[in-house]
XYZ file of C-alpha atoms in Angstrom:
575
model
C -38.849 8.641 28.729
C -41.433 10.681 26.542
C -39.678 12.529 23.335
C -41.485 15.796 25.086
C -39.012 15.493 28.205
C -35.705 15.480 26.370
C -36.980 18.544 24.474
C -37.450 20.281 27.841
C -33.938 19.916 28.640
C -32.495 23.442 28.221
C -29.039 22.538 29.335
C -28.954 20.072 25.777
C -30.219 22.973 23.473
C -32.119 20.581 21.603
C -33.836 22.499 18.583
C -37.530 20.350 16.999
C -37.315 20.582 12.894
C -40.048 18.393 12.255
C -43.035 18.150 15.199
C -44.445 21.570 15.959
C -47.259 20.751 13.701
C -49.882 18.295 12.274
C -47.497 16.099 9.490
C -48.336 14.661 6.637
C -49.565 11.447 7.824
C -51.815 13.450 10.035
C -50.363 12.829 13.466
C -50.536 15.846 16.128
C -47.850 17.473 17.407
C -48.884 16.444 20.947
C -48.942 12.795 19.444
C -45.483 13.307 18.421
C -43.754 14.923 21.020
C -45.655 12.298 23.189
C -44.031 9.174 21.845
C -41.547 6.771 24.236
C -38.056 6.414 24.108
C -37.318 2.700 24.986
C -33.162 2.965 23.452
C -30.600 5.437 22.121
C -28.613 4.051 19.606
C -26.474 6.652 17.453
C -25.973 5.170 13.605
C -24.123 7.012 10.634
C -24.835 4.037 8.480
C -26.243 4.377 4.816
C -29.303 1.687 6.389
C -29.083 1.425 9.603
C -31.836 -1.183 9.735
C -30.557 -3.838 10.950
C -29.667 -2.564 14.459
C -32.586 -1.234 15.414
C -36.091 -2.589 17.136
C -38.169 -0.271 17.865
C -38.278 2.818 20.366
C -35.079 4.464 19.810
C -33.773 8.127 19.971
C -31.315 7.680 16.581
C -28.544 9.962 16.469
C -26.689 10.998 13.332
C -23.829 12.562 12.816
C -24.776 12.999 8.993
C -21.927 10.627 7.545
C -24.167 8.953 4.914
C -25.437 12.159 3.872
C -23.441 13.494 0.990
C -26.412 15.249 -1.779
C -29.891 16.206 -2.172
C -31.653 13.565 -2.248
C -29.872 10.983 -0.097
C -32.570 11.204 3.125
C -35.286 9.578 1.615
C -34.402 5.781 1.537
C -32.505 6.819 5.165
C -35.597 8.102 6.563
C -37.828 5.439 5.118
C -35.661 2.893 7.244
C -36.160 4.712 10.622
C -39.889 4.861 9.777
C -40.445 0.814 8.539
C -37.957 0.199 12.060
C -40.396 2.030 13.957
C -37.833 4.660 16.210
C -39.278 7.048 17.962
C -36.894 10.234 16.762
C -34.193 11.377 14.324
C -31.480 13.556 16.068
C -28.945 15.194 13.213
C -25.735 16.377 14.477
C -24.807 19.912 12.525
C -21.254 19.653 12.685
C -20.869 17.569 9.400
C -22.353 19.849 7.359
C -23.099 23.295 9.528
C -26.964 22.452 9.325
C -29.716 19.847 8.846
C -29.915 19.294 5.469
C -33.335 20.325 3.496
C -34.392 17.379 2.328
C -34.051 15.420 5.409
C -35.992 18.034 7.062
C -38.452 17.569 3.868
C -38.701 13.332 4.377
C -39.075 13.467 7.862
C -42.031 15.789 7.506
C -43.691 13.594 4.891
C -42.994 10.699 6.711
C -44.289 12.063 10.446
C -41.036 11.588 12.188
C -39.793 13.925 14.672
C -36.796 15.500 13.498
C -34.318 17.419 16.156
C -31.049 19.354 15.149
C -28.344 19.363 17.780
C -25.972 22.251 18.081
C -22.143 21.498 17.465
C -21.324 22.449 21.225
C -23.322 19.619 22.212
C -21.588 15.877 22.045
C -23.877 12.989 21.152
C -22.113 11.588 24.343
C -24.286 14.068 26.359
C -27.691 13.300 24.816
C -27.056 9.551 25.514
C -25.614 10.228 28.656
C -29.200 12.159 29.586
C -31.340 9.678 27.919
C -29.984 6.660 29.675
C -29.952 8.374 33.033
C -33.628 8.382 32.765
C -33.950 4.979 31.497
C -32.033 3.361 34.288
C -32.846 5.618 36.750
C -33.482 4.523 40.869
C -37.407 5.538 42.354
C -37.920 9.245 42.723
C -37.233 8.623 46.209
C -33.920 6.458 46.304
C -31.302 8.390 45.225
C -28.396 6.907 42.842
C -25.852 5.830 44.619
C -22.140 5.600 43.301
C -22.621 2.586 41.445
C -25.638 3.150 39.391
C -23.684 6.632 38.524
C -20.426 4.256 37.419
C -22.615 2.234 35.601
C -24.714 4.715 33.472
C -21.073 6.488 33.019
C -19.908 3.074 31.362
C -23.171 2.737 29.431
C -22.575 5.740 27.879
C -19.115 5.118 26.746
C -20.287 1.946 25.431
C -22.812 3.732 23.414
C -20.723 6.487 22.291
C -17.914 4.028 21.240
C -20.034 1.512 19.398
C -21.103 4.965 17.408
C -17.366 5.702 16.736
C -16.948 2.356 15.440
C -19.791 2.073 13.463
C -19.015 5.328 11.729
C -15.193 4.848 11.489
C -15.719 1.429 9.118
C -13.788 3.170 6.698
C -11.086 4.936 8.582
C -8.602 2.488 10.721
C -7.005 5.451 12.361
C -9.761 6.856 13.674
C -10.630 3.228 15.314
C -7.645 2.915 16.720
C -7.403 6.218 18.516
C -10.606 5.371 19.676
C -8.760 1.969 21.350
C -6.359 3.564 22.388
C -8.603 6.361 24.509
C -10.804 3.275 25.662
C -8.523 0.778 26.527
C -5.747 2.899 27.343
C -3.284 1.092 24.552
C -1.566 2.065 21.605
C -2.506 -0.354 18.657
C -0.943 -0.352 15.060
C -1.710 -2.160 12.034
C 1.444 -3.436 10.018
C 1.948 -4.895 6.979
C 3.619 -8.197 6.209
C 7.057 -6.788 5.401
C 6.642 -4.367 8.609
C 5.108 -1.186 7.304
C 2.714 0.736 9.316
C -0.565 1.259 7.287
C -2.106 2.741 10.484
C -2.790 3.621 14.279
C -0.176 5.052 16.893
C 1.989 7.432 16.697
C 5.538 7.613 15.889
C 5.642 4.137 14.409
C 7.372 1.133 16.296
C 10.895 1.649 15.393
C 11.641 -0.529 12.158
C 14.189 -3.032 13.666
C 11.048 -3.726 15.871
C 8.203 -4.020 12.707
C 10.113 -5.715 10.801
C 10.883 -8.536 13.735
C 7.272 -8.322 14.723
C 6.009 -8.886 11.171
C 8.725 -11.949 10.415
C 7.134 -13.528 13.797
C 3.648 -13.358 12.343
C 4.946 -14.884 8.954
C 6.200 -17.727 10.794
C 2.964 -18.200 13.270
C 1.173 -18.274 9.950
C 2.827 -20.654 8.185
C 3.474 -23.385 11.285
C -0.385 -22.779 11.775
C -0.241 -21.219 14.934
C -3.794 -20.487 16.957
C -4.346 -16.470 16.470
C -3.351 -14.194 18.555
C -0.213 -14.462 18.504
C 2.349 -13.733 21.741
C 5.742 -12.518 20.960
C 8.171 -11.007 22.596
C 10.802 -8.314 21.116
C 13.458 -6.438 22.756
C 12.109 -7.396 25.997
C 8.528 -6.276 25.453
C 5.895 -8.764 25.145
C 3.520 -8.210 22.314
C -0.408 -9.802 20.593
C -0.669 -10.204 16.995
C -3.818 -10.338 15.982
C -4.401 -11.088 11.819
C -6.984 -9.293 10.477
C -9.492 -11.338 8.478
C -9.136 -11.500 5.071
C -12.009 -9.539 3.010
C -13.521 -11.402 0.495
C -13.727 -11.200 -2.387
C -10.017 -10.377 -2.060
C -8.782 -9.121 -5.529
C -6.114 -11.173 -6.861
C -2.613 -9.592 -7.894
C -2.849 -11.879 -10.670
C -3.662 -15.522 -12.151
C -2.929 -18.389 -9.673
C -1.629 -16.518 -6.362
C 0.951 -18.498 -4.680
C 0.497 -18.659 -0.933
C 3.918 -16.428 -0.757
C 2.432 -13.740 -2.673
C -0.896 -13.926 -0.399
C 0.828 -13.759 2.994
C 2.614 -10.715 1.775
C -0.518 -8.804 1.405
C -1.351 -9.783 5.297
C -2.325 -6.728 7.497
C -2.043 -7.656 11.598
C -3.087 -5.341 14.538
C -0.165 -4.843 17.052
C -0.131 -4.098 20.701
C 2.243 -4.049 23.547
C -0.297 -6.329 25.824
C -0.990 -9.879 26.249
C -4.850 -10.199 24.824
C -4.995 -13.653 26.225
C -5.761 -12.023 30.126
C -7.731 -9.458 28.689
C -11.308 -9.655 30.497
C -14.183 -10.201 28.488
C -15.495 -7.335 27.274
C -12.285 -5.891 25.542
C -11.662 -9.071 23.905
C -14.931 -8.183 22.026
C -13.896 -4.890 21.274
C -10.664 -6.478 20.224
C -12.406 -8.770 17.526
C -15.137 -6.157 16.467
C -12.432 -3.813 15.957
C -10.115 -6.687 13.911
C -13.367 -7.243 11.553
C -13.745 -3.249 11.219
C -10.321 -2.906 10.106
C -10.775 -6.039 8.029
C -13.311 -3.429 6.210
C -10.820 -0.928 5.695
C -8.695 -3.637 4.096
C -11.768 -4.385 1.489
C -12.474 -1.163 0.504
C -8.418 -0.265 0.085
C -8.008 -3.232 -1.705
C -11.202 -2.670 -3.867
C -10.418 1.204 -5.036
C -7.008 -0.435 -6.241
C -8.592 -3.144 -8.701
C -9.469 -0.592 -11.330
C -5.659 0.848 -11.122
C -4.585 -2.754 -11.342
C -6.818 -3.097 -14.643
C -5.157 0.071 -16.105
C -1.824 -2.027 -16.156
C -3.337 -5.025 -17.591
C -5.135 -3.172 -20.284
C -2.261 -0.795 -20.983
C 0.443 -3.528 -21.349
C -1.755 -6.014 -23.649
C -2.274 -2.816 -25.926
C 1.837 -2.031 -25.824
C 2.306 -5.353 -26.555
C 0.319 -5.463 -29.384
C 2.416 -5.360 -32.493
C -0.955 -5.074 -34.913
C -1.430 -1.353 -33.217
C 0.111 1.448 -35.044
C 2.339 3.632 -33.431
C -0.066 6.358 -34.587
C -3.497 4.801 -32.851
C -1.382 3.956 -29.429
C -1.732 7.337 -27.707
C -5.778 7.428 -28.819
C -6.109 4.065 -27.043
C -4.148 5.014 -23.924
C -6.215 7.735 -23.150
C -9.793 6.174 -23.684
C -8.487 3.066 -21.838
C -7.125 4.911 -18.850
C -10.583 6.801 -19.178
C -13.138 3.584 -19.316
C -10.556 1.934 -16.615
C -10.350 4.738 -13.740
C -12.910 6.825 -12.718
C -12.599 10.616 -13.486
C -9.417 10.066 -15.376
C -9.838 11.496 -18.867
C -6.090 11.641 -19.762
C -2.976 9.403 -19.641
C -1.009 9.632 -16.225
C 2.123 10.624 -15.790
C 4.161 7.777 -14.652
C 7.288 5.433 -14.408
C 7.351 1.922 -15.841
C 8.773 -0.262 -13.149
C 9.651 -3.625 -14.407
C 11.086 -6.983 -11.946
C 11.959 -10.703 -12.137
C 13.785 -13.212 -9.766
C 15.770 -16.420 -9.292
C 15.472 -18.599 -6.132
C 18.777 -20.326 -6.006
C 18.170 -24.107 -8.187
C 14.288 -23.505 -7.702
C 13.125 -21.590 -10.683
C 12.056 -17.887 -10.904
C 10.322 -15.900 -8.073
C 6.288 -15.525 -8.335
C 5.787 -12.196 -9.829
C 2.704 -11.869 -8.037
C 4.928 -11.726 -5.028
C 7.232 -9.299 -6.557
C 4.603 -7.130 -6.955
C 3.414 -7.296 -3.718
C 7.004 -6.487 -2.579
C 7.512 -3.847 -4.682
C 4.274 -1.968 -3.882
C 5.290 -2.117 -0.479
C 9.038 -0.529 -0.831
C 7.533 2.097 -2.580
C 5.029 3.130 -0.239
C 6.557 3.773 2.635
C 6.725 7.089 4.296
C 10.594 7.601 3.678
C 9.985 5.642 0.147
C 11.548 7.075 -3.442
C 9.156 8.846 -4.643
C 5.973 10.126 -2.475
C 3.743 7.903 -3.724
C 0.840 6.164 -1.835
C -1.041 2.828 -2.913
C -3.153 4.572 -5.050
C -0.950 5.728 -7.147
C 0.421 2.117 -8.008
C -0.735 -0.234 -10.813
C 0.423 -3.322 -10.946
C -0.171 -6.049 -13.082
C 2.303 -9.720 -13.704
C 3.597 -10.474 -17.429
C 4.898 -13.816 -17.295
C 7.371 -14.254 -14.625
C 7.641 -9.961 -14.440
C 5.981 -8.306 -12.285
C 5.239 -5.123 -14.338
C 4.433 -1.403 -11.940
C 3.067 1.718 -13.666
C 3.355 4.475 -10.832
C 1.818 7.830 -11.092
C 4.898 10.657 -10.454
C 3.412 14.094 -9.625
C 4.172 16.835 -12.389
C 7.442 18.743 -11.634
C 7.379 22.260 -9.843
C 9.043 24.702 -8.270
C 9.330 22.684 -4.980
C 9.236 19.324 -6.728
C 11.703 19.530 -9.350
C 12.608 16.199 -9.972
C 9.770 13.649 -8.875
C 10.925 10.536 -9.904
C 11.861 7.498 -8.701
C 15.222 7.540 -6.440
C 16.872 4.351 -7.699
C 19.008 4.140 -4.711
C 16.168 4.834 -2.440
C 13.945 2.118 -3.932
C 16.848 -0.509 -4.157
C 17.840 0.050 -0.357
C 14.215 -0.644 0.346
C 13.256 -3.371 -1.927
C 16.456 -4.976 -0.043
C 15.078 -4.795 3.047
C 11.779 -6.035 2.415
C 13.030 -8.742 0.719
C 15.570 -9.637 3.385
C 13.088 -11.889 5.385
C 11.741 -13.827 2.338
C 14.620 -14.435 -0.052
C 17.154 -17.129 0.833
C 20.290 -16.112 0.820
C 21.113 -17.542 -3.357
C 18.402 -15.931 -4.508
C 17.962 -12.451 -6.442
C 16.021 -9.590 -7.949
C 16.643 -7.182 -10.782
C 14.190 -3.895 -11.107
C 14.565 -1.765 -13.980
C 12.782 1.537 -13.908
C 11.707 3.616 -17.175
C 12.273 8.154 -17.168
C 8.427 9.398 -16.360
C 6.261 9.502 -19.349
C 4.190 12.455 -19.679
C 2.938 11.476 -23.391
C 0.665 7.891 -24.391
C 2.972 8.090 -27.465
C 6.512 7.665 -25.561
C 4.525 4.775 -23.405
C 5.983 1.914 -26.027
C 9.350 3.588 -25.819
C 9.277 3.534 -22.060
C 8.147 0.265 -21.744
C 10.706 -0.747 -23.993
C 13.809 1.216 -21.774
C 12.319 -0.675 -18.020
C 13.134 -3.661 -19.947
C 16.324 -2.846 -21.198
C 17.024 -1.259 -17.620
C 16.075 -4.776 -16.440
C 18.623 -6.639 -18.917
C 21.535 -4.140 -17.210
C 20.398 -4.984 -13.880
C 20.365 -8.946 -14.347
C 24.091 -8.721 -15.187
C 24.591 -7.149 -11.745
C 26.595 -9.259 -9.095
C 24.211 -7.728 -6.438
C 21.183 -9.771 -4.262
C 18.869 -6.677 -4.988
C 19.592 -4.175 -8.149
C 17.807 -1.333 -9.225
C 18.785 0.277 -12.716
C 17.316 2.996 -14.866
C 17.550 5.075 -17.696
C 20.810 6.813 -16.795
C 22.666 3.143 -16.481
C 21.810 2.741 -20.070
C 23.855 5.585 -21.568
C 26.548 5.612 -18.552
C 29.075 3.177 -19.993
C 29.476 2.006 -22.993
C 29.989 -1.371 -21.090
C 26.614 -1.150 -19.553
C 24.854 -1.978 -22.786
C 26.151 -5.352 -22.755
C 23.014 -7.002 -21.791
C 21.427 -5.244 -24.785
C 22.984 -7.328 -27.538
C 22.004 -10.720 -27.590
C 23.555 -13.828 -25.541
C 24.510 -15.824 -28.394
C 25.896 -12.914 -30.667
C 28.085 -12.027 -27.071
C 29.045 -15.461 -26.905
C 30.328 -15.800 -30.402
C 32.026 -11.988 -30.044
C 34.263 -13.602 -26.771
C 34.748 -16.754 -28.218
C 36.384 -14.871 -31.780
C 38.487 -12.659 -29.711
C 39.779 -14.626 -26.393
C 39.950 -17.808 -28.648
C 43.625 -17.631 -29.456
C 44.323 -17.061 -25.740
C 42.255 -19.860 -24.600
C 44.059 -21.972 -26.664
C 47.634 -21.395 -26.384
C 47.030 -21.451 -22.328
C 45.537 -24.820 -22.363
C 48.266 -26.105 -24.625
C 51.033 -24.442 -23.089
C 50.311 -23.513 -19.405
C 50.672 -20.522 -19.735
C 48.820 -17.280 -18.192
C 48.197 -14.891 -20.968
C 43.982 -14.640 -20.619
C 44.590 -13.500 -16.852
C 47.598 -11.121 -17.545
C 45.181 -9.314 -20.100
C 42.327 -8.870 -17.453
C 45.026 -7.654 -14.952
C 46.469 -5.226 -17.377
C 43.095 -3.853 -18.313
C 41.861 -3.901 -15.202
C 44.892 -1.683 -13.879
C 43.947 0.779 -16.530
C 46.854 -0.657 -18.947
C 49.633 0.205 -16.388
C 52.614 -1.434 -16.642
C 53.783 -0.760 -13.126
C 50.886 -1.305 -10.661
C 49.872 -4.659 -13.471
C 53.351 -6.169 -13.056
C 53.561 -5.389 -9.296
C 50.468 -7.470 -9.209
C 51.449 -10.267 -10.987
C 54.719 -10.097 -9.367
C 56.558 -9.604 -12.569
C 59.395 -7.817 -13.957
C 57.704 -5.122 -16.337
C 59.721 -6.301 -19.163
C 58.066 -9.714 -18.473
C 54.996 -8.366 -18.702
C 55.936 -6.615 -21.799
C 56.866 -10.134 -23.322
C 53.221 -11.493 -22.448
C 51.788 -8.372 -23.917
C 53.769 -8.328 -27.002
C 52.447 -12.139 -26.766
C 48.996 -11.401 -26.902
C 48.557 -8.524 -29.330
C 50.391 -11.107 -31.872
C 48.121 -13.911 -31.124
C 44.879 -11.835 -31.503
C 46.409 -9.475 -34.075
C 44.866 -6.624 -31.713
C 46.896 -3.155 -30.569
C 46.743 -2.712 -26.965
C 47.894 0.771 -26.786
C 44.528 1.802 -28.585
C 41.725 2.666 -26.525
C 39.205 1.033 -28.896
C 41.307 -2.507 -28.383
C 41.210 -2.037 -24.548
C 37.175 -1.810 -24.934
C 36.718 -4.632 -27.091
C 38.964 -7.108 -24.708
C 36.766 -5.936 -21.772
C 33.710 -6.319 -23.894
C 34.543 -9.811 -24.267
C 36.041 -10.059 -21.086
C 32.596 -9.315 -19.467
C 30.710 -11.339 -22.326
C 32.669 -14.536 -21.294
């Protein structure tokens, strides 16, 4: 099919930029317009190069194109290939852009603009029609019609894909109009990072994503066929990009399975013919892009927190020179950041039961991925997470929007994050083991950063005395209770505080059998109430009175004074 032919095709509307006359490389028009189309391939690729051979009609939908200046190298590559046209869809942009116009004239490539009423599916629709038409006098019957139909789609899909490498939603919805399925990508704890809508109900995620944990670590052969509630589904992994930033020195296989992503669909892959099995794995590997690129634009967040908490930990920094160095660090670290972000210090540990602290790396992971989700704490996504590990803490800066009149109060929901952070680490925790979080009040200033730091940690102390698997405490459990601050002083001078007070008690009840350490913690723990206390012991009250009377002249201590009370649960709760 000659260029000249396709032009002539009013129904298409196809407008020449670049042909009408003699070019800079001193072609003719009628040399131009007379050159053969062998292929259509349609390409929104940066440099296309390296899928094309020769003879095609290239469409563009402009994607690559983002400044003055950009259509050079892109035209230069359709040249050295050797196509036969450029056609530039307008709806990206509302026109061809100059320069493109500009290269293709200098470097005597036809250039036609298509109109946003007409689909690139139509122009390869036409073009192949003439390719694989029948002899003038055999007309196409209904299979050579069905086949050029599904030649086109092919075409016009492979397009989508090529110029969706960065958007997993579009892909999908692309699947799911070609294939007729609904496909979903899903974390490792069960979130959805993409595809159908509504999500899989989360009983279902959640079950789905446990099932790929355990195909991955007996080793299974991928995909995966589960079934769930009745409904038989594929898991299909998607490969792992590499390089794949690291979370943090030495990874531990827990915290890398964590960061899985895996394509879901309510089909068995296995009897899928041919064909879609390819589109299956191209699709995998295009998503596998998306995961590189997310993955990538988080590594210089991730350095903010490593940079930022070696600087707050550094005692040699004055106070005074802290804020300076926040700012120019969060500047040289993230692009077009010139200031400090407003943000939460979120700081974690762990204890498996008799096997040693949890990886932080995987806390991280974890953490990141309660507070992402769409019904989260705090509307945060990804990218507004850094994370970095100090020691056996995983340590979270996250960037809280500025308060307003319909966001008041932005910050982290400490309920909200702990009922998550529970359920994601339901399926990886055994049932001994635990977590502590303690979250820091948004800092607005680089000069309360040390101070905030400072109260995630001490929010973290609070939370470790916690009898819960999962607990989440912040600012407002420090100031609370008087009780709460416990964890605050230090173990040994708590130890020595308990042993000075409860000593006398100790001893007389090992010498003389006697009960007087658990009366007190039933009398303070019924609010110093001589009725409901001696009901519970089962007592006369004037009994009780006796082993009261006992007590206060053992430990020389007045139990009708509130301060007394506080100081015997102090020491109570110190042990």
């Amino acid at each position: 099919m000659r260029l000249r032919e396709l032009l002539d095709d009013t129904e298409l509307g196809l407008l020449l930029l670049v042909g009408h006359a003699t070019d800079e490389t001193g072609s003719s028009a009628d040399g131009l317009l007379d050159r053969v189309i062998s292929a259509v391939a349609t390409n929104d690729l940066a440099d296309p190069g390296r899928f094309l051979t020769g003879g095609e009609l290239v469409l563009t939908g402009l994607a690559w194109w983002r400044a003055d200046g950009d259509a050079e190298s892109f035209v230069r590559v359709l040249r050295r290939a050797g196509v036969t046209a450029l056609a530039a869809g307008e709806v990206e942009h509302g026109l061809v852009p100059h320069d493109l116009v500009r290269a293709c004239r200098r470097h005597g490539l036809p250039l036609i603009a298509v109109r946003p009423e007409t689909s690139f599916a139509a122009v390869t629709e036409r073009v192949l029609r003439r390719l694989h038409r029948r002899d003038p006098g055999s007309p196409a019957g209904p299979a050579s019609v069905a086949s050029v139909a599904s030649l086109a789609a092919l075409v016009e899909r492979h397009r989508r894909l090529l110029a969706d490498r960065a958007a997993p939603d579009s892909v999908l919805e692309l699947l799911r109009h070609t294939l007729g399925l609904d496909v979903r990508v899903l974390s490792a704890t069960g979130r959805q990072i993409a595809g159908a809508r509504p999500p899989l109900p989360a009983k279902t995620a959640a079950a789905l994503a446990a099932r790929h944990l355990a195909a991955r670590r007996a080793g299974g052969t991928a995909p995966h066929t589960v079934t769930v509630g009745a409904r038989l589904y594929s898991l299909v992994p998607v490969p792992v990009p590499v390089p794949l930033p690291l979370p943090g020195p030495g990874l531990p296989r827990q915290a890398a399975e964590l960061g899985d992503w895996l394509l879901v669909m309510e089909s068995d892959t296995s009897l899928w013919p041919a064909p879609d099995r390819e589109l299956l794995d191209r699709t995998a590997e295009l998503v596998a892009d998306a995961r590189s690129a997310h993955e990538q634009s988080k590594t210089a967040r991730n350095d903010l927190a490593d940079r930022s908490l070696a600087l707050l930990h550094d005692s040699s920094v004055p106070a005074e020179e802290i804020p300076v160095r926040l700012r120019s660090t969060a500047q040289a670290v993230v692009s077009g950041v010139g200031h400090w972000p407003r943000c939460q210090f979120v700081v974690a540990s762990g204890e498996r039961h008799a096997a040693g602290p949890v990886p932080a790396a995987a806390l991280r992971v974890l953490l990141e991925e309660a507070l992402v989700q769409e019904d989260g704490p705090v509307p945060v996504s990804s990218q507004d997470i850094a994370a970095t590990v100090d020691g056996d803490r995983a340590v979270l800066l996250v960037l809280v929007p500025e308060p307003s009149d319909t966001r008041p109060d932005p910050a982290l929901d400490h309920a909200a994050l702990q009922r998550r952070l529970s359920a994601a680490l339901a399926r990886w925790l055994g049932p001994g083991d635990s977590v502590s979080v303690g979250v820091s009040s948004p800092v607005a200033e680089p000069g309360n950063a040390r101070r905030s730091l400072e109260q995630a940690h001490n929010a973290l102390r609070i939370a470790h005395a916690a009898p819960e698997r999962v607990t989440v405490r912040g600012p407002e459990d420090l100031t609370s209770h008087i009780l709460t601050l416990l964890p605050l002083i230090p173990a040994e001078a708590r130890r020595a505080f308990a042993a000075r007070l409860l000593g006398p008690l100790r001893d007389h009840d090992a010498r003389h059998r006697t009960d007087l350490l658990a009366t007190l913690e039933a009398f303070l723990d019924c609010e110093a109430s001589w009725t409901a206390c001696a009901a519970r012991l089962h007592l006369h009250v004037n009994s009780l009175r006796r082993r009261i009377a006992r007590i206060e002249h053992l430990t020389d201590r007045d139990l009708s004074r509130l301060e007394t009370r506080l100081d015997f649960l102090a020491a109570l709760k110190s042990g």
